[in-house]
mmCIF file of C-alpha atoms in Angstrom:
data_model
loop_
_atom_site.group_PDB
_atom_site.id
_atom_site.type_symbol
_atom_site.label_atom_id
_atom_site.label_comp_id
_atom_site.label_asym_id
_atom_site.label_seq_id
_atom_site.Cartn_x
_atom_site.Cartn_y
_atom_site.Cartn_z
ATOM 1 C CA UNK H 1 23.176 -15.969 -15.207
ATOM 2 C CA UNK H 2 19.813 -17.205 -14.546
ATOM 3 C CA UNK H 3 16.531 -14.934 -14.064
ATOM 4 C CA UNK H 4 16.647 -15.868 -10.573
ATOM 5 C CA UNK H 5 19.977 -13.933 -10.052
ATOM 6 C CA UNK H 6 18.572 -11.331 -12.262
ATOM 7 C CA UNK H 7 15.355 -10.654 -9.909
ATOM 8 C CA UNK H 8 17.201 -10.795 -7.267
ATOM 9 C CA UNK H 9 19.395 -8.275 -8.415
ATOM 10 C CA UNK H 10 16.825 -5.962 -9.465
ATOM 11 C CA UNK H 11 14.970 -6.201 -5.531
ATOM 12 C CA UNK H 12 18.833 -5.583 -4.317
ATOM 13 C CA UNK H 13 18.913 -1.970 -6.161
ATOM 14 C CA UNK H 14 15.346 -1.158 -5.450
ATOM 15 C CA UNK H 15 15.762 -1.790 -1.724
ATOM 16 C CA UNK H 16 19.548 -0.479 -1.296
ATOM 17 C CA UNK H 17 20.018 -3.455 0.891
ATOM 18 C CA UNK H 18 20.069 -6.452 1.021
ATOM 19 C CA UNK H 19 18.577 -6.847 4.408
ATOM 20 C CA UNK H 20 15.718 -5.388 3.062
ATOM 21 C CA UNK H 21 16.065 -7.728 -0.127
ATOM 22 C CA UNK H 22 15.873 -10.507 2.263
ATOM 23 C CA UNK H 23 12.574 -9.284 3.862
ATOM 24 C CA UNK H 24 10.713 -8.696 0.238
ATOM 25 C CA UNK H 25 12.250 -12.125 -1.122
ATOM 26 C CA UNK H 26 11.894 -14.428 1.592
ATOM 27 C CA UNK H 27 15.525 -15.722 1.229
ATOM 28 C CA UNK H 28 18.562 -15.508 3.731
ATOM 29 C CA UNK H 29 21.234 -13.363 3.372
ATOM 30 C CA UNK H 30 23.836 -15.526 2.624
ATOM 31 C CA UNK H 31 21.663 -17.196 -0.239
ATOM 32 C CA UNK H 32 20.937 -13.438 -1.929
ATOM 33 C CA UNK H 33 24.712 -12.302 -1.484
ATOM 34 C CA UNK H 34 25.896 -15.567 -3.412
ATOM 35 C CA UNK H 35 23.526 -15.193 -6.080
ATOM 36 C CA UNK H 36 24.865 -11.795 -6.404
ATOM 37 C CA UNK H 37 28.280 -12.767 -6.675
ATOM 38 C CA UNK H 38 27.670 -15.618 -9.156
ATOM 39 C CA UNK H 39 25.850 -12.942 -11.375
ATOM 40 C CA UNK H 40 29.163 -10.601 -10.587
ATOM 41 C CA UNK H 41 31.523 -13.263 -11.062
ATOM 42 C CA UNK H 42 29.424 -14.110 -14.705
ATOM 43 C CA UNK H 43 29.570 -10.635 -15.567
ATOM 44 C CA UNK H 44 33.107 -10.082 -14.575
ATOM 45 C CA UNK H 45 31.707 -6.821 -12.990
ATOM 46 C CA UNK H 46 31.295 -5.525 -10.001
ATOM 47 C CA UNK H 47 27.440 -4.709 -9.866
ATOM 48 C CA UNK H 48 26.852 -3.522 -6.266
ATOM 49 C CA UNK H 49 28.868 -1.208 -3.980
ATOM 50 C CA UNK H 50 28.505 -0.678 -0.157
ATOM 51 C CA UNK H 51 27.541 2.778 1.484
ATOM 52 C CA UNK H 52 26.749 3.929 4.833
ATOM 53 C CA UNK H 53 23.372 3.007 4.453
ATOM 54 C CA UNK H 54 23.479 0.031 2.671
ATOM 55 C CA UNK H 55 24.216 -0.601 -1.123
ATOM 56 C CA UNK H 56 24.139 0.879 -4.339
ATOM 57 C CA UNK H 57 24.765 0.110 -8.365
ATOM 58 C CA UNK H 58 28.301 0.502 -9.248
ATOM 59 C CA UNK H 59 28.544 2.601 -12.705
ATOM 60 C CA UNK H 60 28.465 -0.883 -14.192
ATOM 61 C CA UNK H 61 25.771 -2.071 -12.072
ATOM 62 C CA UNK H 62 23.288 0.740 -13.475
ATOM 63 C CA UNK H 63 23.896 0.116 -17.255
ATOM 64 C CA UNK H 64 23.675 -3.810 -16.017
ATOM 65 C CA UNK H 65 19.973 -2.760 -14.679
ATOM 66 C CA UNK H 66 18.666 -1.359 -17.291
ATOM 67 C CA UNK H 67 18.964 -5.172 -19.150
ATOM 68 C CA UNK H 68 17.769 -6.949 -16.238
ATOM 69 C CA UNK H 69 14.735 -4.825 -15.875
ATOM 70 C CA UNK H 70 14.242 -5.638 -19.712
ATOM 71 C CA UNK H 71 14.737 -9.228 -19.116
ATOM 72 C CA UNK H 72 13.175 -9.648 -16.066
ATOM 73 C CA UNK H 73 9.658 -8.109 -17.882
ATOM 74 C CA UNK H 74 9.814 -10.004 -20.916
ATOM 75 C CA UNK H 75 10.455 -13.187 -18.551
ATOM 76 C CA UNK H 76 7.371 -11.766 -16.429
ATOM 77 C CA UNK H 77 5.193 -11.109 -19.881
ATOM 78 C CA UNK H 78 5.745 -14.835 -21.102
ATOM 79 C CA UNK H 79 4.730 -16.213 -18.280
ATOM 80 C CA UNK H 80 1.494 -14.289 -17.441
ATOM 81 C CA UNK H 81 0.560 -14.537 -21.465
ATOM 82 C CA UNK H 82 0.553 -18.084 -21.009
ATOM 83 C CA UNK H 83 -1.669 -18.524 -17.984
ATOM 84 C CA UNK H 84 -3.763 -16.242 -19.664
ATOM 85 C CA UNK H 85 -3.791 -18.538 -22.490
ATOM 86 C CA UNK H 86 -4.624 -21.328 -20.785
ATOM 87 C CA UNK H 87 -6.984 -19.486 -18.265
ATOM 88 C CA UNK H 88 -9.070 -16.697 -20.584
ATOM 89 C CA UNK H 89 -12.515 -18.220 -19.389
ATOM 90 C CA UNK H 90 -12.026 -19.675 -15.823
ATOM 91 C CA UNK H 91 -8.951 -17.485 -14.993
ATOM 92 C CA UNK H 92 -8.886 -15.626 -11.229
ATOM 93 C CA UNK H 93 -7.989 -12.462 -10.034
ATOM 94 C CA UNK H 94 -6.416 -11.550 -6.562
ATOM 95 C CA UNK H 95 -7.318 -7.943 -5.697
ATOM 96 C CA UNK H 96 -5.180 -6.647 -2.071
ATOM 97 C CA UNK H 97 -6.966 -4.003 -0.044
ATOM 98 C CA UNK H 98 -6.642 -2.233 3.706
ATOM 99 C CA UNK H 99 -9.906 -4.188 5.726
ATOM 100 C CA UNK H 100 -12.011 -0.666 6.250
ATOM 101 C CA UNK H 101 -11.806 -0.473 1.994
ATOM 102 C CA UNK H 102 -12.232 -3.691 1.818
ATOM 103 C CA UNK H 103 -15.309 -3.931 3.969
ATOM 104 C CA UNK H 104 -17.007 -1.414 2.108
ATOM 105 C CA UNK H 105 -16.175 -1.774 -1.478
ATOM 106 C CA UNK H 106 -15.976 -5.401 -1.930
ATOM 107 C CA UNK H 107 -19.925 -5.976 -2.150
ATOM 108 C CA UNK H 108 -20.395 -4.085 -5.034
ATOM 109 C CA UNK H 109 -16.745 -4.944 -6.906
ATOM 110 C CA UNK H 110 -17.686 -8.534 -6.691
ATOM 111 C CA UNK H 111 -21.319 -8.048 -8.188
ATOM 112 C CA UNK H 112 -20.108 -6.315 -10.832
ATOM 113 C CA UNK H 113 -17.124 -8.462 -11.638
ATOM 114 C CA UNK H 114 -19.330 -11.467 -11.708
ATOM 115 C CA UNK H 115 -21.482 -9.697 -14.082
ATOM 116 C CA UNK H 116 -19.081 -9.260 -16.487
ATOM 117 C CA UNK H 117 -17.046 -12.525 -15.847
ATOM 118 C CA UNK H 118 -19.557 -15.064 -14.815
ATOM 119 C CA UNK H 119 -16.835 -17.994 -15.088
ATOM 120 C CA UNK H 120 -14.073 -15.785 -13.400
ATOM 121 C CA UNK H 121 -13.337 -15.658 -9.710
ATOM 122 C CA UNK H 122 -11.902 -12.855 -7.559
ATOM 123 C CA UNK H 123 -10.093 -13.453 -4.704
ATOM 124 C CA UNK H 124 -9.928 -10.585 -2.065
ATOM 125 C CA UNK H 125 -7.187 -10.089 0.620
ATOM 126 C CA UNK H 126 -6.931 -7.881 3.678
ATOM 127 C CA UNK H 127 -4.349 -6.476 4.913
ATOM 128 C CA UNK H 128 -2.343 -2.821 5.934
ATOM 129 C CA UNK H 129 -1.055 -0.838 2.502
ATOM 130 C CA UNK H 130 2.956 -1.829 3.940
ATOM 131 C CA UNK H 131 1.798 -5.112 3.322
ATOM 132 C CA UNK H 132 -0.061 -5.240 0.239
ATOM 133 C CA UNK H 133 2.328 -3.248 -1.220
ATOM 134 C CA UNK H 134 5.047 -6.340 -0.741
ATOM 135 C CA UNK H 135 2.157 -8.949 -1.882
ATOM 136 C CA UNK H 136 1.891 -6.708 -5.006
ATOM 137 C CA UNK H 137 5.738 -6.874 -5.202
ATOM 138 C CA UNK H 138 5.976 -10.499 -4.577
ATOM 139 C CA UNK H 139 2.986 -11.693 -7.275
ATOM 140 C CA UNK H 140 0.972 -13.077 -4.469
ATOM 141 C CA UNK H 141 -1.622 -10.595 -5.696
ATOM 142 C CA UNK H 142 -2.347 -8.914 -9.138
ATOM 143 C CA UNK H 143 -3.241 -5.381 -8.087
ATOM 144 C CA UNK H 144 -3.835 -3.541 -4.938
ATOM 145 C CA UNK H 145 -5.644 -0.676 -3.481
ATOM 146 C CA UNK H 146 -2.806 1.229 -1.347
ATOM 147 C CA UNK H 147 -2.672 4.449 0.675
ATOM 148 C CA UNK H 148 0.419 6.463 -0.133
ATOM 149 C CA UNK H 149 2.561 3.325 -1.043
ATOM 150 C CA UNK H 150 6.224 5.090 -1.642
ATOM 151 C CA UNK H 151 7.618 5.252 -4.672
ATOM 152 C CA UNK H 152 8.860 2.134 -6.623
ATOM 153 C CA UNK H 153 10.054 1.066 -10.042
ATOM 154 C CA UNK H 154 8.476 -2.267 -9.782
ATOM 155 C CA UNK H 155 4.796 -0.898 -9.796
ATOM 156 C CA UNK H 156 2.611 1.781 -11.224
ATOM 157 C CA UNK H 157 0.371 4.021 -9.365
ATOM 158 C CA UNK H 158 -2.550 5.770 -10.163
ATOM 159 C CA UNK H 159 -4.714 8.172 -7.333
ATOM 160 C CA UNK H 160 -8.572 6.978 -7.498
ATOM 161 C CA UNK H 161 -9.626 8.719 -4.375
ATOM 162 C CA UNK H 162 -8.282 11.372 -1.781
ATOM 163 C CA UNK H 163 -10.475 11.803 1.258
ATOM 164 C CA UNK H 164 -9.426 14.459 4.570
ATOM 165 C CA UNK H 165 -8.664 13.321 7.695
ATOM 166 C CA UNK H 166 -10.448 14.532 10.709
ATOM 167 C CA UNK H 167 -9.873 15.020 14.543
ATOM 168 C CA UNK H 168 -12.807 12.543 16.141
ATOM 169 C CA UNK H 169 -14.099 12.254 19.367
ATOM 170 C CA UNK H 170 -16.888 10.672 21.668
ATOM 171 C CA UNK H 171 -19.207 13.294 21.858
ATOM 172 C CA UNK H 172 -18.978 13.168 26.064
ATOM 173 C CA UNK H 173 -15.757 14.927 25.460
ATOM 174 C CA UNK H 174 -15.063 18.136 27.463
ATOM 175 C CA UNK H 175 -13.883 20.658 26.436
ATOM 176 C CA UNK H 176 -15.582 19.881 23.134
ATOM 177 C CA UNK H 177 -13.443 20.572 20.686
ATOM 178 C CA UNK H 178 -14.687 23.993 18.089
ATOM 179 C CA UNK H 179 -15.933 23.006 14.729
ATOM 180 C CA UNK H 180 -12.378 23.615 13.151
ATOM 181 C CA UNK H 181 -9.155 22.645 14.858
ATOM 182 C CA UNK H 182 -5.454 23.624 12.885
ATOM 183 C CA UNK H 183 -2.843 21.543 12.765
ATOM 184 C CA UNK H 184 -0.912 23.833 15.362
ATOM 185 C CA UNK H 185 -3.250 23.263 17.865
ATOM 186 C CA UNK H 186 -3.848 19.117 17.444
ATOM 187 C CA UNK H 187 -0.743 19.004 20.423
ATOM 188 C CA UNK H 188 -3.579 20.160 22.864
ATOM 189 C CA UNK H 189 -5.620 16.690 22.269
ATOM 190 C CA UNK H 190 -4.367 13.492 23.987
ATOM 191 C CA UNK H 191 -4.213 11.211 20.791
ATOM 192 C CA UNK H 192 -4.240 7.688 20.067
ATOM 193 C CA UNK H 193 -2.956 6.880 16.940
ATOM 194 C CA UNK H 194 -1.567 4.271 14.686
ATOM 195 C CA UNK H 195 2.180 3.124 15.065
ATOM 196 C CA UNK H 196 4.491 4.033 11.972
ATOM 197 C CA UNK H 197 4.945 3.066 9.832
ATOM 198 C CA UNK H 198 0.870 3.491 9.143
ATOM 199 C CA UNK H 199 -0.436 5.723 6.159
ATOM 200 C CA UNK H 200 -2.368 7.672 8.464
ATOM 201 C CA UNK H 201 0.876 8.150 10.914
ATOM 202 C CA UNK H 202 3.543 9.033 8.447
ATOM 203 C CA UNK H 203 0.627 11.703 7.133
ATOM 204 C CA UNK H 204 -0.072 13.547 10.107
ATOM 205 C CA UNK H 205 3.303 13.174 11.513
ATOM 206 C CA UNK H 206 4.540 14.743 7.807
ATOM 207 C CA UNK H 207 2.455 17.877 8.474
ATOM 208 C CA UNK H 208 2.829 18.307 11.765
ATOM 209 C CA UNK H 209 6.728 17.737 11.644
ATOM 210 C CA UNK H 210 7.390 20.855 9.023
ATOM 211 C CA UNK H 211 5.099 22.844 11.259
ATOM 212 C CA UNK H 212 7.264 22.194 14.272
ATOM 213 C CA UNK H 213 3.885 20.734 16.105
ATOM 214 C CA UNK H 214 5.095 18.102 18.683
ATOM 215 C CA UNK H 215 1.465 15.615 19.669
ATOM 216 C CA UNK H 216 0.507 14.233 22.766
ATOM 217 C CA UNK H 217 0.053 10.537 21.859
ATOM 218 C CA UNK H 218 -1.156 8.740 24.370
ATOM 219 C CA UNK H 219 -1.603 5.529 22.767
ATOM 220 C CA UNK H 220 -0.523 3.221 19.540
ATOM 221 C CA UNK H 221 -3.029 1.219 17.921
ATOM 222 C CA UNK H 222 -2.676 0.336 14.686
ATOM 223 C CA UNK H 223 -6.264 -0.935 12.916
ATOM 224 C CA UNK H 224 -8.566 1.875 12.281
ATOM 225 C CA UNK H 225 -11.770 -0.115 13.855
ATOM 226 C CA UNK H 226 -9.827 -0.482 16.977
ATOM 227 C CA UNK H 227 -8.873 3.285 17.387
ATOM 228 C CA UNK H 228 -12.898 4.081 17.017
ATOM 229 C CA UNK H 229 -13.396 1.754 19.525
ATOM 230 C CA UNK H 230 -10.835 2.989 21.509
ATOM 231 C CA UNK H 231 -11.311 6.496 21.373
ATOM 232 C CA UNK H 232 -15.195 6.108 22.090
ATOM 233 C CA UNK H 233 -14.358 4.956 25.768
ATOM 234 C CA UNK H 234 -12.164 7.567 26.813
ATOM 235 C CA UNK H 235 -11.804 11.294 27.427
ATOM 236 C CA UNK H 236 -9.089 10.736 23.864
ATOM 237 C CA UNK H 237 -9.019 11.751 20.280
ATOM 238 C CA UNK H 238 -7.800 10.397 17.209
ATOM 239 C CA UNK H 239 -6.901 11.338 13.863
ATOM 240 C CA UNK H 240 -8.408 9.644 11.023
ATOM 241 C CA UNK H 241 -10.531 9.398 7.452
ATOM 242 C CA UNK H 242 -13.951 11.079 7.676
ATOM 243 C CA UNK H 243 -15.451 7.679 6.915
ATOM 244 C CA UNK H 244 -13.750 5.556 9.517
ATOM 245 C CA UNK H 245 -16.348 7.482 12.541
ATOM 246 C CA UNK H 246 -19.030 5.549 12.307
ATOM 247 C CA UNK H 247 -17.153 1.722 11.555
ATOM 248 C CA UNK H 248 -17.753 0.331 15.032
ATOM 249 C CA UNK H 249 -21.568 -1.757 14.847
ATOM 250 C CA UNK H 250 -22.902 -1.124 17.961
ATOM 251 C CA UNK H 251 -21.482 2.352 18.546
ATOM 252 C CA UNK H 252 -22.973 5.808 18.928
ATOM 253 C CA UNK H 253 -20.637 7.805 16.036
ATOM 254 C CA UNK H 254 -18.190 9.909 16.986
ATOM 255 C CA UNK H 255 -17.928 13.471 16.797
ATOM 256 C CA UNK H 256 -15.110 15.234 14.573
ATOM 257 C CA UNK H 257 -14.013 18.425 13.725
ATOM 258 C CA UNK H 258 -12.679 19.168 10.701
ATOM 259 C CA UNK H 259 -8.518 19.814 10.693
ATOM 260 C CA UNK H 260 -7.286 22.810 8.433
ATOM 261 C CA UNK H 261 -4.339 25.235 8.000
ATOM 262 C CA UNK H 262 -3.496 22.823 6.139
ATOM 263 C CA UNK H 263 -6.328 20.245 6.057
ATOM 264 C CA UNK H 264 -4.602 16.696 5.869
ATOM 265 C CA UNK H 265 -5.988 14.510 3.106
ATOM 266 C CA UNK H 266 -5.136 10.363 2.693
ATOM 267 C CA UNK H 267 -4.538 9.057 -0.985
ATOM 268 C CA UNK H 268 -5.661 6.440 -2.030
ATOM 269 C CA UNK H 269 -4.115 4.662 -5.371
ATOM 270 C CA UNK H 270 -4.876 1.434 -7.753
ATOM 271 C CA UNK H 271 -1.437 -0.392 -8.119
ATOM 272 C CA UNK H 272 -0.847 -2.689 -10.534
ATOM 273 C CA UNK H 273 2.962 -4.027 -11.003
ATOM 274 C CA UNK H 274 5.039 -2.385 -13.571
ATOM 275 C CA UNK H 275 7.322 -5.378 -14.449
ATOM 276 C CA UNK H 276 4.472 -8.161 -16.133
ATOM 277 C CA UNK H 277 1.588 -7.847 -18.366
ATOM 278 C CA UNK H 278 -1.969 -7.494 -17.485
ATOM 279 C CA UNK H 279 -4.684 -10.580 -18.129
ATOM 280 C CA UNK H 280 -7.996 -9.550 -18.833
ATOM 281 C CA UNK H 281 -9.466 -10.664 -15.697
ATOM 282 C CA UNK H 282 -7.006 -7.927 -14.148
ATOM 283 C CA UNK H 283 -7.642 -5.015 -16.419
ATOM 284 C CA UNK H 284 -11.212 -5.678 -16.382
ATOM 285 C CA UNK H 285 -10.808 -5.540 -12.640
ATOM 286 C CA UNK H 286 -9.154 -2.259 -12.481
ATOM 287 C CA UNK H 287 -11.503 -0.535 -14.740
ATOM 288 C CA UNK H 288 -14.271 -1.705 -12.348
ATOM 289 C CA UNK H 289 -12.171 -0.127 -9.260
ATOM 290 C CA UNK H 290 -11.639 2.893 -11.209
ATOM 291 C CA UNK H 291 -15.554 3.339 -11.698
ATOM 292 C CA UNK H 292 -16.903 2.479 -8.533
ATOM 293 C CA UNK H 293 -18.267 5.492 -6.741
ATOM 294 C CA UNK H 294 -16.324 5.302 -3.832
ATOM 295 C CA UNK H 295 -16.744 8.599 -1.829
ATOM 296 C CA UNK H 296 -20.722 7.310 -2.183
ATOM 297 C CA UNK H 297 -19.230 3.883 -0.979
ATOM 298 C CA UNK H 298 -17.489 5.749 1.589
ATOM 299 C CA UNK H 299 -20.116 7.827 2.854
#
């Protein structure tokens, strides 16, 4: 057995397929299903069985996890404790965040990370919380600002901020909207709204789902800058974060009202993987994240 087997492996379980192995690896199918069966054949085991909805650890295959996590994180540990060795003063940092965080906290995370690591460099990437959450996964980034990433094994999750979601407008919308809207009455709003399998979407289509509230969507757009934008043309509505109204330069800021019984509130978490040790330059990094006055930031 090799550790490449042995990561695989690990992805295989956490997934419970390997087609969605394949998407998180980067690897065809028929490559991860022999390296499976080499590690099977090693073992004399069978690991893995099929289901209806893909695969899952034989009785076997669970005790043979347990090592492999084990392995696979003392593999991970040596690794990172030698570039961390070799990198202490010079060493870099790749931080993954959605683009609206991004835009706003990155100013003020940099300026303090260079104060405290003048010889250090950060390097920042964009992109939706789906996809972070698989950079994260994949060590093409060292931590990551997500919005409800689902639960995994392979990282660790801590809420830093939790912020409601409102129903926003152009103000030349008539009927204005009252002050306070419900949930059970959002289906009277043409929406446009992000495509699942978007934070915001899954959130609002949570709540409105176990209150048996079916929503006029008119539209699918799936960047938050582009559904201000949107919305601010047209007699339409959207849902989204307080602080996304006003993210359009150029444009007069919407209107909102706020959205209750219940009110519907985003999460946003620090992730950091579970599986390999922290450098400095990445711990250092968190703690920054973790004071930065981001509601303020927000605003």
């Amino acid at each position: 057995m090799d550790l490449k087997q042995i990561h695989y492996f690990i992805i295989v379980c956490e997934q419970g397929s390997f087609s969605s192995a394949v998407d998180i690896l980067g690897v065809s199918q028929p490559s991860l299903s022999r390296q499976v069966q080499l590690l099977e054949a090693e073992l004399k085991q069978h690991l893995l069985i099929r289901t209806g909805r893909g695969v899952a650890p034989t009785e076997a295959g669970l005790r043979f996890l347990e090592h492999a996590k084990a392995i696979h994180k003392l593999a991970t540990n040596a690794r990172h404790d030698m570039q961390s060795f070799r990198f202490v003063e010079q060493g870099k940092v790749r931080l993954g965040m959605p683009p609206r965080i991004a835009r706003r906290l990155t100013p003020h995370l940099v300026q303090q990370f260079r104060t405290l690591f003048p010889h250090g460099s950060i390097t920042i990437a964009e992109g939706l919380s789906t996809e972070m959450r698989e950079w994260l996964i994949k060590d093409r980034v060292d931590l990551a600002l997500l919005y409800e990433p689902p639960p995994s094994a392979l990282m660790t999750c801590e809420s830093i901020f939790r912020e409601e979601l409102v129903l926003a407008y152009t103000p030349a919308c008539r009927p204005v909207p009252p002050s306070t809207v419900k949930v059970t009455e959002l289906d009277h709003y043409p929406l446009v709204l992000p495509s699942a399998p978007n934070t915001i979407r899954a959130l609002v289509d949570s709540t409105c789902t176990d209150l048996n509230v079916r929503l006029n969507i008119v539209a699918e757009v799936d960047v938050v800058q582009t559904i201000v934008e949107t919305t601010s043309y047209g007699n339409m509505f959207t849902i989204i974060p307080r602080s996304a109204i006003s993210d359009v330069p150029g444009q007069a800021e919407l209107a909102y009202s706020a959205i209750t019984d219940p009110p519907i509130r985003n999460n946003l978490t620090l992730a950091l993987p579970a599986n390999r040790s922290h450098s400095t330059l990445v711990g250092a990094t968190a703690d920054i994240i973790r004071r930065l006055d981001i509601a303020h930031y927000l605003a």
